[in-house]
PDB file of C-alpha atoms in Angstrom:
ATOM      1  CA  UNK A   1       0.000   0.000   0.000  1.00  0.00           C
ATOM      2  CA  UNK A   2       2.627   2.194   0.661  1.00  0.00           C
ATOM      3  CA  UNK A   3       4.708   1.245  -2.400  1.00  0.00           C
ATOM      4  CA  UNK A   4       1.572   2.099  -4.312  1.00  0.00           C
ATOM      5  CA  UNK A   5       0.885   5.742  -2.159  1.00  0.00           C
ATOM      6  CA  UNK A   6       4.462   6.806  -2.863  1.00  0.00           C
ATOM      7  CA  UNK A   7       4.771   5.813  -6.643  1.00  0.00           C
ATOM      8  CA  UNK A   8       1.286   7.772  -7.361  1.00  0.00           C
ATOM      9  CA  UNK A   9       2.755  10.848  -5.491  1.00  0.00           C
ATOM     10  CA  UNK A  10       6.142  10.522  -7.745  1.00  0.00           C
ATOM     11  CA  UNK A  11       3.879  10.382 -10.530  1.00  0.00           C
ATOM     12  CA  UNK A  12       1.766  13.310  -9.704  1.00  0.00           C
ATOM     13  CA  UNK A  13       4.970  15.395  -8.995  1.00  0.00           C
ATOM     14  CA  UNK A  14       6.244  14.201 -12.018  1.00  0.00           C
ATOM     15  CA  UNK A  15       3.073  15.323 -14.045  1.00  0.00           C
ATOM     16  CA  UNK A  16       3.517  18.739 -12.145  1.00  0.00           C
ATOM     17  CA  UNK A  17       7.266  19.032 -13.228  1.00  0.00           C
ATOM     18  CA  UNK A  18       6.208  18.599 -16.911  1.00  0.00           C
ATOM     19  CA  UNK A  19       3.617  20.840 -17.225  1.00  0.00           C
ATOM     20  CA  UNK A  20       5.852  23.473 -15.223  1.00  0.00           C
ATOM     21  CA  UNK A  21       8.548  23.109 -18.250  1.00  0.00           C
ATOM     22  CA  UNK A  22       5.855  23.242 -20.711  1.00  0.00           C
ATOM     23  CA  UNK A  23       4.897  26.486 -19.569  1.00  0.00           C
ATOM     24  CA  UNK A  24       8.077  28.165 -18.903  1.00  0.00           C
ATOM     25  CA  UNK A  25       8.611  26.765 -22.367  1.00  0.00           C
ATOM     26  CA  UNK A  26       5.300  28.345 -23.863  1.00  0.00           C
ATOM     27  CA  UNK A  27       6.062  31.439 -21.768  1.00  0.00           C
ATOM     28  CA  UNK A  28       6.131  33.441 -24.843  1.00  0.00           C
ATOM     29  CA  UNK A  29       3.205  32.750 -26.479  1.00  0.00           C
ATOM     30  CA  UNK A  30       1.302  33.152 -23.646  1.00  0.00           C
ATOM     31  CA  UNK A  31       2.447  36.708 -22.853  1.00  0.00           C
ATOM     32  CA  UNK A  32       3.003  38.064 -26.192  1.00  0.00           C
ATOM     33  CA  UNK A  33       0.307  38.764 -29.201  1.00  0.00           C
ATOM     34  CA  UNK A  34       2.202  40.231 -31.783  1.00  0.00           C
ATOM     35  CA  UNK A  35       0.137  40.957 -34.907  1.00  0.00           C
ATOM     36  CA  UNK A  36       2.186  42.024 -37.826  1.00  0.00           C
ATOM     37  CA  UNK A  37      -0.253  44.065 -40.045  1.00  0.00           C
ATOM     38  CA  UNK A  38      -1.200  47.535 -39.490  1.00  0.00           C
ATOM     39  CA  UNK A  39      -5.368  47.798 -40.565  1.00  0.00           C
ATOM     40  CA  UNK A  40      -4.732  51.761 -39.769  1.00  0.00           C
ATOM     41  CA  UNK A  41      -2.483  55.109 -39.098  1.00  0.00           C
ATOM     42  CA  UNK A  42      -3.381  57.941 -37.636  1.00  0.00           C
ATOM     43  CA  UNK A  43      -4.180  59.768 -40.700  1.00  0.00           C
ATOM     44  CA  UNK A  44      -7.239  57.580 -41.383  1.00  0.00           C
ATOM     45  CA  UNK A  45      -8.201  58.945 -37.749  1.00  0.00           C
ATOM     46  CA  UNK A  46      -7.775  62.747 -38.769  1.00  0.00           C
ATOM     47  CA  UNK A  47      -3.722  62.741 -37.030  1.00  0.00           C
ATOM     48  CA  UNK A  48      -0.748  65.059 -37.974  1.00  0.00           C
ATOM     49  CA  UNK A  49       2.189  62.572 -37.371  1.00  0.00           C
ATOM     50  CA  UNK A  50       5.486  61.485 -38.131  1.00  0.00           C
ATOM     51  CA  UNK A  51       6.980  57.707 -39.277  1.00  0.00           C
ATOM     52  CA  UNK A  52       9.594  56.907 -36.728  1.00  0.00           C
ATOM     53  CA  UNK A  53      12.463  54.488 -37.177  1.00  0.00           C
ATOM     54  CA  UNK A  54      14.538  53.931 -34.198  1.00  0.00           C
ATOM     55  CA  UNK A  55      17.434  51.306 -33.163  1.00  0.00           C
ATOM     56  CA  UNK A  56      17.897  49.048 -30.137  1.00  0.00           C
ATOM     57  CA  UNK A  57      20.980  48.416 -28.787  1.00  0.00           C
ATOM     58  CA  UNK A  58      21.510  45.142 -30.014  1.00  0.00           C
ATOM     59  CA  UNK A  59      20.828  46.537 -33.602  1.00  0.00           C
ATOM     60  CA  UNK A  60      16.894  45.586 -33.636  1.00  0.00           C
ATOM     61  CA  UNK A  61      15.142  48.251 -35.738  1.00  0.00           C
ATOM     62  CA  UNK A  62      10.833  48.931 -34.569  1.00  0.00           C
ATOM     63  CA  UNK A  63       8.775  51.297 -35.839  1.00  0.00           C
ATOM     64  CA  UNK A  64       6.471  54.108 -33.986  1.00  0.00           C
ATOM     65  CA  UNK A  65       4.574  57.148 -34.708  1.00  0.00           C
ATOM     66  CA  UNK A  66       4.883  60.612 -32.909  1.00  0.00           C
ATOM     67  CA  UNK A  67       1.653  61.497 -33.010  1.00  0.00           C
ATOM     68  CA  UNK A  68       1.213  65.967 -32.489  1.00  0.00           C
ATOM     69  CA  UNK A  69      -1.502  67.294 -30.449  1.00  0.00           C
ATOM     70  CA  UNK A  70      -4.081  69.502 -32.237  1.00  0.00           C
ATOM     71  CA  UNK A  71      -3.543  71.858 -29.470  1.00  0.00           C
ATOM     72  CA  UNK A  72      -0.375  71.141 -27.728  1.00  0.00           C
ATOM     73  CA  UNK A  73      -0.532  71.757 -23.641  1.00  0.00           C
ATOM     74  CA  UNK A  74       0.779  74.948 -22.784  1.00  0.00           C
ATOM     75  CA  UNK A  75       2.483  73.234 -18.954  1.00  0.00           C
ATOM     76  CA  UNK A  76       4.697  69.763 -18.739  1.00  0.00           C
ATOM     77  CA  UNK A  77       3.371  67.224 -19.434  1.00  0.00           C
ATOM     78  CA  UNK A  78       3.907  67.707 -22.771  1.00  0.00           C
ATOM     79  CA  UNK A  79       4.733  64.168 -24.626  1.00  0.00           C
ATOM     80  CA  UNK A  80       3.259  61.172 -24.045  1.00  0.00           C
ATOM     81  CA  UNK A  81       5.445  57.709 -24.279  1.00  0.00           C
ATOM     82  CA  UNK A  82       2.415  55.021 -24.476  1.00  0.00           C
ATOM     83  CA  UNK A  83       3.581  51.449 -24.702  1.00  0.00           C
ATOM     84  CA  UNK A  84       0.518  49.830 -26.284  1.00  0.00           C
ATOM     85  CA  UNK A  85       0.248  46.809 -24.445  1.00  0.00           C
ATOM     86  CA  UNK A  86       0.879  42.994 -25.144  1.00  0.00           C
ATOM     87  CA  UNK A  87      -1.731  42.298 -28.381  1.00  0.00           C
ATOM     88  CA  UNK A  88      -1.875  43.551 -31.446  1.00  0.00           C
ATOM     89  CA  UNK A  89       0.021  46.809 -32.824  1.00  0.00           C
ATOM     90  CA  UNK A  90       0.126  50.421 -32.602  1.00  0.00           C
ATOM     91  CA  UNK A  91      -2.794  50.723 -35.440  1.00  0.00           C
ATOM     92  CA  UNK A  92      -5.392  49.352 -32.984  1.00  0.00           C
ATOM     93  CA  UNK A  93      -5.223  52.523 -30.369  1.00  0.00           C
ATOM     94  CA  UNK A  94      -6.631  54.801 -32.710  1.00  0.00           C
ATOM     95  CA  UNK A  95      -9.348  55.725 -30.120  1.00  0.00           C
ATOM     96  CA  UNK A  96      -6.249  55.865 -27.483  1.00  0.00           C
ATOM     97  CA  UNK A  97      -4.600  58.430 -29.280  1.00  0.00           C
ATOM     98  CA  UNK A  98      -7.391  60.519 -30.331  1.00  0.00           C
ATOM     99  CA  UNK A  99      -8.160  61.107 -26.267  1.00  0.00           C
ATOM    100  CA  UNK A 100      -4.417  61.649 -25.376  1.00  0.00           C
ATOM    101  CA  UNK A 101      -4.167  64.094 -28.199  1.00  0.00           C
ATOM    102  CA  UNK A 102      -7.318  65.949 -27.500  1.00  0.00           C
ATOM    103  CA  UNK A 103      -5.730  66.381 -23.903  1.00  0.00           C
ATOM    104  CA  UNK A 104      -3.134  68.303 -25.716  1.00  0.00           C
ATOM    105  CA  UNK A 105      -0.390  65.666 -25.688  1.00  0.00           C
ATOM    106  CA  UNK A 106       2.005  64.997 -28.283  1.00  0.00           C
ATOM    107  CA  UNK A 107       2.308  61.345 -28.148  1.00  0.00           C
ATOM    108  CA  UNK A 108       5.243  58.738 -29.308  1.00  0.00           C
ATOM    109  CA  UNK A 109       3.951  55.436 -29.436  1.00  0.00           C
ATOM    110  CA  UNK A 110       5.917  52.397 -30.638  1.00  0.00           C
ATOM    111  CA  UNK A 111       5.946  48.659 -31.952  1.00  0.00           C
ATOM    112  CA  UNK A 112       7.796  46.340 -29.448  1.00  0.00           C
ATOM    113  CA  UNK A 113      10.049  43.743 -31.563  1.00  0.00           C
ATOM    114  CA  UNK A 114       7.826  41.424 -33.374  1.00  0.00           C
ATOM    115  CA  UNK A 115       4.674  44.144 -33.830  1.00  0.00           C
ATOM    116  CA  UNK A 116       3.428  45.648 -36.560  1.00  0.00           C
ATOM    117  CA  UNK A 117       6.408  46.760 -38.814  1.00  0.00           C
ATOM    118  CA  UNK A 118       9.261  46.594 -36.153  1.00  0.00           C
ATOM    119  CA  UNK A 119      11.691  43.549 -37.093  1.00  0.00           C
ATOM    120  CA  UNK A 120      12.472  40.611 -34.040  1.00  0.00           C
ATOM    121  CA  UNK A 121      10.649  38.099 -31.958  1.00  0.00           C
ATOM    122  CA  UNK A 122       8.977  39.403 -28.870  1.00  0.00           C
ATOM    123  CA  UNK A 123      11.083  38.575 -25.190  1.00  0.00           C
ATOM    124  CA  UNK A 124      10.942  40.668 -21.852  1.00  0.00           C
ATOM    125  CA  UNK A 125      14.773  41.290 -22.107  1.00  0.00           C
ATOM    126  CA  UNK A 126      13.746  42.637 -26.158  1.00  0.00           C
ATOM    127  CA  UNK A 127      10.851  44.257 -24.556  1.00  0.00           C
ATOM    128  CA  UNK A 128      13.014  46.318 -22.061  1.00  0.00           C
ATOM    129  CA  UNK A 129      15.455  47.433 -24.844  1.00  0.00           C
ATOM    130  CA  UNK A 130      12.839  48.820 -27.021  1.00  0.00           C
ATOM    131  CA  UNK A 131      11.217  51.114 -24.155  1.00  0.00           C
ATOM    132  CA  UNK A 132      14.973  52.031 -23.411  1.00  0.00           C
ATOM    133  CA  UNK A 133      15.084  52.931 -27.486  1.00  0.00           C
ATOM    134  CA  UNK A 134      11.957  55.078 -26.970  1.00  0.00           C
ATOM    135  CA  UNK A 135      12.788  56.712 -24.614  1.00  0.00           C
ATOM    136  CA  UNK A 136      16.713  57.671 -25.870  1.00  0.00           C
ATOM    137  CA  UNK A 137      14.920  58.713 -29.013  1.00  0.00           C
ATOM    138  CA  UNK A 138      12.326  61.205 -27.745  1.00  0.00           C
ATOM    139  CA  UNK A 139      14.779  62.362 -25.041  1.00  0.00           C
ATOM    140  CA  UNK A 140      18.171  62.762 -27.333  1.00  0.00           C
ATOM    141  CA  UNK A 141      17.293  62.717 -30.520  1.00  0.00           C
ATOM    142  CA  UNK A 142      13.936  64.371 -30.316  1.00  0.00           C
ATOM    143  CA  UNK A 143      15.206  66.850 -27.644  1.00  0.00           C
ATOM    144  CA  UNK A 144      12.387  66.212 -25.333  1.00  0.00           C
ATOM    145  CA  UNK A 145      13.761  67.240 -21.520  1.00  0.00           C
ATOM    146  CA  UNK A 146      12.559  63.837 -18.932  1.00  0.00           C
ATOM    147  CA  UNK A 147      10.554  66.497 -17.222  1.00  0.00           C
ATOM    148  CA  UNK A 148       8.208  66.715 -20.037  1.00  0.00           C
ATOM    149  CA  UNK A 149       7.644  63.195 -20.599  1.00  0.00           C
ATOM    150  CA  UNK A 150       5.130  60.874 -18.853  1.00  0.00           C
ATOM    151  CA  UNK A 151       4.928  57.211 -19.411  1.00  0.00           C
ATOM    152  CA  UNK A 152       1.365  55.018 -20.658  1.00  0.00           C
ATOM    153  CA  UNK A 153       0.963  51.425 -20.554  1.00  0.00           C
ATOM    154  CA  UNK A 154      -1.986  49.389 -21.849  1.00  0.00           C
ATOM    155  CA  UNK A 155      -4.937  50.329 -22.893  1.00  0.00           C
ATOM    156  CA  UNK A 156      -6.538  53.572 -20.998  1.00  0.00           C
ATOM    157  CA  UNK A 157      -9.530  53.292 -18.408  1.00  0.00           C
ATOM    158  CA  UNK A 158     -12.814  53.204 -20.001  1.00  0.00           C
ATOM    159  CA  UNK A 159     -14.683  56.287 -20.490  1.00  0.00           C
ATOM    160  CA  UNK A 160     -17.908  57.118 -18.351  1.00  0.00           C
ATOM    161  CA  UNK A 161     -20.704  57.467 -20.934  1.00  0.00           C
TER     162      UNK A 161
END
């Protein structure tokens, strides 16, 4: 009885070992849904803005858009960095950038590695170079002072009505 007791509960800890590897191993799909065509850009939603091609560090190239504010704030905040989330692409936040830009910011949003037209496979070490990218580009080669900048992720609280 024992023999029997102790060679179900190897078997059971087995089983759980296995399906712990196969989802460390499936990590990635389970976390990332890249979709790699763009249905939209912001000038089929009625928005001034400008292609962006940027560089990671390890020499992966992604794409973004810096969207401009109808009527830019007047006070800091002024840009908005919005990191879309973990589906789809930057041309399904249309509504998202129509709100942030009525609110009078300019925003810069981009494609991680793997999204839309940005080159790579998805990763959360890939996924922390491209915000670093993003952010070197709107602070040093966009001249945007840190002060001026404030960070989005995901998709933005619904609206009441």
């Amino acid at each position: 009885m024992l023999a029997k007791l102790t060679s179900l509960l190897f078997m059971a800890l087995l089983g759980l070992l296995l399906f712990g590897l196969l989802l460390w191993w499936l990590q990635p799909r389970l976390i990332f849904f890249p979709d790699d065509r763009l249905q939209a850009t912001p000038t089929d939603w009625g928005l001034d803005h400008e292609e962006v091609a940027l560089l990671t560090e390890d020499a992966v190239a992604l794409h973004g858009w810096l969207v401009s504010a109808p009527r830019p704030r007047a006070t800091p905040p002024r840009t908005l960095l919005f990191f879309h989330g973990n589906a789809g692409n930057v041309s399904h936040r249309g509504d998202s950038l129509r709100i942030f830009t009525d609110l009078g910011l300019e925003v810069f949003i981009i494609d991680y590695r793997g999204y839309g037209r940005s080159q790579g496979s998805s990763s959360e070490p890939g996924l922390y170079r491209d915000a670093t990218a993003a952010w070197n580009w709107l602070t040093q080669v966009h001249g945007i002072p840190p002060e001026e900048i404030v960070i989005k992720t995901g998709k933005p609280p619904a609206l009441p009505g």
